[in-house]
């Protein structure tokens, strides 16, 4: 059978099948990419994260349930102004938050910082730059202090 005769008889069918396979492949790939993006957005959407809503409003997430998307999310759009929105109305996370600091954590960090500042002022704690300078000075004087062995 001649190639031109085969192509004239079955070429259109082969072309349509190839086009159909390409459409299914690209559609599946696009769906997988969208699913991965949704999962990444769900991981980043935690209380304290700044988000952009589909209406163009920016706000901070107060509550969000990534497991139950039918549950509305509560977003604070201004201090003291909280609105309920559909959880899928969150378009994207503007500033992903890896973990927000509670008030107790902040107070504890402040106290330890005050202790550090007081320790430096008393001379009990030295700064890192002082430690590096002292280590460099010790290394410079070490060869002089060592006596050659006989």
mmCIF file of C-alpha atoms in Angstrom, residues 28-147:
data_model
loop_
_atom_site.group_PDB
_atom_site.id
_atom_site.type_symbol
_atom_site.label_atom_id
_atom_site.label_comp_id
_atom_site.label_asym_id
_atom_site.label_seq_id
_atom_site.Cartn_x
_atom_site.Cartn_y
_atom_site.Cartn_z
ATOM 1 C CA UNK A 28 -4.905 16.261 32.890
ATOM 2 C CA UNK A 29 -1.608 18.092 33.294
ATOM 3 C CA UNK A 30 -3.421 21.397 33.903
ATOM 4 C CA UNK A 31 -5.690 19.776 36.513
ATOM 5 C CA UNK A 32 -2.690 18.309 38.351
ATOM 6 C CA UNK A 33 -0.990 21.700 38.373
ATOM 7 C CA UNK A 34 -4.127 23.422 39.714
ATOM 8 C CA UNK A 35 -4.516 20.769 42.408
ATOM 9 C CA UNK A 36 -0.903 21.277 43.512
ATOM 10 C CA UNK A 37 -1.439 25.061 43.636
ATOM 11 C CA UNK A 38 -4.621 24.631 45.717
ATOM 12 C CA UNK A 39 -2.812 22.350 48.164
ATOM 13 C CA UNK A 40 0.037 24.855 48.478
ATOM 14 C CA UNK A 41 -2.458 27.671 49.071
ATOM 15 C CA UNK A 42 -4.261 25.586 51.709
ATOM 16 C CA UNK A 43 -0.951 24.943 53.520
ATOM 17 C CA UNK A 44 -0.098 28.669 53.504
ATOM 18 C CA UNK A 45 -3.559 29.821 54.557
ATOM 19 C CA UNK A 46 -3.263 29.826 58.320
ATOM 20 C CA UNK A 47 -4.440 32.344 60.903
ATOM 21 C CA UNK A 48 -2.275 35.439 60.658
ATOM 22 C CA UNK A 49 -1.538 35.165 56.923
ATOM 23 C CA UNK A 50 -2.353 38.168 54.747
ATOM 24 C CA UNK A 51 -4.590 37.194 51.819
ATOM 25 C CA UNK A 52 -6.164 38.717 48.733
ATOM 26 C CA UNK A 53 -9.860 37.968 48.292
ATOM 27 C CA UNK A 54 -11.519 37.610 44.899
ATOM 28 C CA UNK A 55 -13.316 40.928 45.369
ATOM 29 C CA UNK A 56 -9.984 42.739 45.578
ATOM 30 C CA UNK A 57 -9.981 43.118 49.353
ATOM 31 C CA UNK A 58 -6.868 42.458 51.390
ATOM 32 C CA UNK A 59 -7.204 41.013 54.855
ATOM 33 C CA UNK A 60 -5.723 38.796 57.522
ATOM 34 C CA UNK A 61 -7.035 35.265 58.075
ATOM 35 C CA UNK A 62 -8.578 34.751 61.500
ATOM 36 C CA UNK A 63 -9.992 31.242 61.015
ATOM 37 C CA UNK A 64 -9.721 28.840 58.079
ATOM 38 C CA UNK A 65 -10.408 25.112 57.822
ATOM 39 C CA UNK A 66 -8.413 23.585 54.960
ATOM 40 C CA UNK A 67 -10.049 20.182 55.469
ATOM 41 C CA UNK A 68 -13.628 21.475 55.179
ATOM 42 C CA UNK A 69 -13.869 24.029 52.371
ATOM 43 C CA UNK A 70 -17.634 24.389 52.909
ATOM 44 C CA UNK A 71 -16.891 26.038 56.253
ATOM 45 C CA UNK A 72 -16.612 29.824 55.806
ATOM 46 C CA UNK A 73 -13.310 31.526 56.511
ATOM 47 C CA UNK A 74 -13.195 34.559 58.788
ATOM 48 C CA UNK A 75 -11.016 37.376 57.461
ATOM 49 C CA UNK A 76 -10.184 40.615 59.263
ATOM 50 C CA UNK A 77 -10.167 43.446 56.699
ATOM 51 C CA UNK A 78 -9.602 46.255 59.230
ATOM 52 C CA UNK A 79 -8.862 46.285 62.952
ATOM 53 C CA UNK A 80 -11.990 44.921 64.611
ATOM 54 C CA UNK A 81 -13.817 44.324 61.288
ATOM 55 C CA UNK A 82 -14.154 40.612 60.566
ATOM 56 C CA UNK A 83 -16.112 39.176 57.653
ATOM 57 C CA UNK A 84 -17.133 35.645 56.763
ATOM 58 C CA UNK A 85 -16.265 34.604 53.231
ATOM 59 C CA UNK A 86 -16.447 31.342 51.357
ATOM 60 C CA UNK A 87 -13.128 29.588 51.830
ATOM 61 C CA UNK A 88 -12.608 29.441 48.057
ATOM 62 C CA UNK A 89 -13.009 33.230 47.810
ATOM 63 C CA UNK A 90 -9.404 33.513 48.996
ATOM 64 C CA UNK A 91 -7.576 34.190 45.743
ATOM 65 C CA UNK A 92 -4.014 33.968 46.998
ATOM 66 C CA UNK A 93 -1.837 34.355 50.052
ATOM 67 C CA UNK A 94 0.047 37.643 49.898
ATOM 68 C CA UNK A 95 2.400 37.085 52.836
ATOM 69 C CA UNK A 96 2.682 33.435 53.791
ATOM 70 C CA UNK A 97 3.142 32.986 57.517
ATOM 71 C CA UNK A 98 5.228 30.034 58.618
ATOM 72 C CA UNK A 99 4.007 30.356 62.164
ATOM 73 C CA UNK A 100 2.543 33.241 64.036
ATOM 74 C CA UNK A 101 3.787 34.367 67.427
ATOM 75 C CA UNK A 102 1.360 34.243 70.305
ATOM 76 C CA UNK A 103 1.295 36.969 72.929
ATOM 77 C CA UNK A 104 2.892 34.612 75.477
ATOM 78 C CA UNK A 105 5.771 33.847 73.091
ATOM 79 C CA UNK A 106 6.273 37.566 72.493
ATOM 80 C CA UNK A 107 6.372 38.360 76.221
ATOM 81 C CA UNK A 108 8.809 35.494 76.857
ATOM 82 C CA UNK A 109 11.096 36.685 74.032
ATOM 83 C CA UNK A 110 10.954 40.237 75.387
ATOM 84 C CA UNK A 111 11.957 39.056 78.872
ATOM 85 C CA UNK A 112 14.878 37.002 77.557
ATOM 86 C CA UNK A 113 15.992 39.990 75.461
ATOM 87 C CA UNK A 114 15.890 42.238 78.539
ATOM 88 C CA UNK A 115 17.961 39.647 80.450
ATOM 89 C CA UNK A 116 20.497 39.592 77.597
ATOM 90 C CA UNK A 117 20.766 43.401 77.536
ATOM 91 C CA UNK A 118 21.212 43.485 81.333
ATOM 92 C CA UNK A 119 23.863 40.748 81.115
ATOM 93 C CA UNK A 120 25.803 42.668 78.475
ATOM 94 C CA UNK A 121 25.564 45.864 80.540
ATOM 95 C CA UNK A 122 26.890 44.048 83.649
ATOM 96 C CA UNK A 123 29.718 42.465 81.693
ATOM 97 C CA UNK A 124 28.441 38.921 82.338
ATOM 98 C CA UNK A 125 27.658 38.425 78.660
ATOM 99 C CA UNK A 126 29.821 39.692 75.847
ATOM 100 C CA UNK A 127 28.637 40.427 72.352
ATOM 101 C CA UNK A 128 29.464 38.172 69.433
ATOM 102 C CA UNK A 129 31.885 40.706 67.933
ATOM 103 C CA UNK A 130 33.768 40.834 71.261
ATOM 104 C CA UNK A 131 33.958 37.035 71.266
ATOM 105 C CA UNK A 132 35.398 37.018 67.732
ATOM 106 C CA UNK A 133 37.945 39.723 68.593
ATOM 107 C CA UNK A 134 38.989 37.818 71.728
ATOM 108 C CA UNK A 135 39.363 34.556 69.755
ATOM 109 C CA UNK A 136 41.496 36.310 67.122
ATOM 110 C CA UNK A 137 43.704 37.836 69.821
ATOM 111 C CA UNK A 138 44.093 34.431 71.509
ATOM 112 C CA UNK A 139 45.143 32.840 68.222
ATOM 113 C CA UNK A 140 47.688 35.595 67.603
ATOM 114 C CA UNK A 141 49.307 35.177 71.036
ATOM 115 C CA UNK A 142 49.228 31.362 71.067
ATOM 116 C CA UNK A 143 52.446 30.800 69.012
ATOM 117 C CA UNK A 144 54.371 33.163 71.326
ATOM 118 C CA UNK A 145 53.219 31.329 74.463
ATOM 119 C CA UNK A 146 54.167 27.907 73.157
ATOM 120 C CA UNK A 147 57.731 26.916 73.814
#
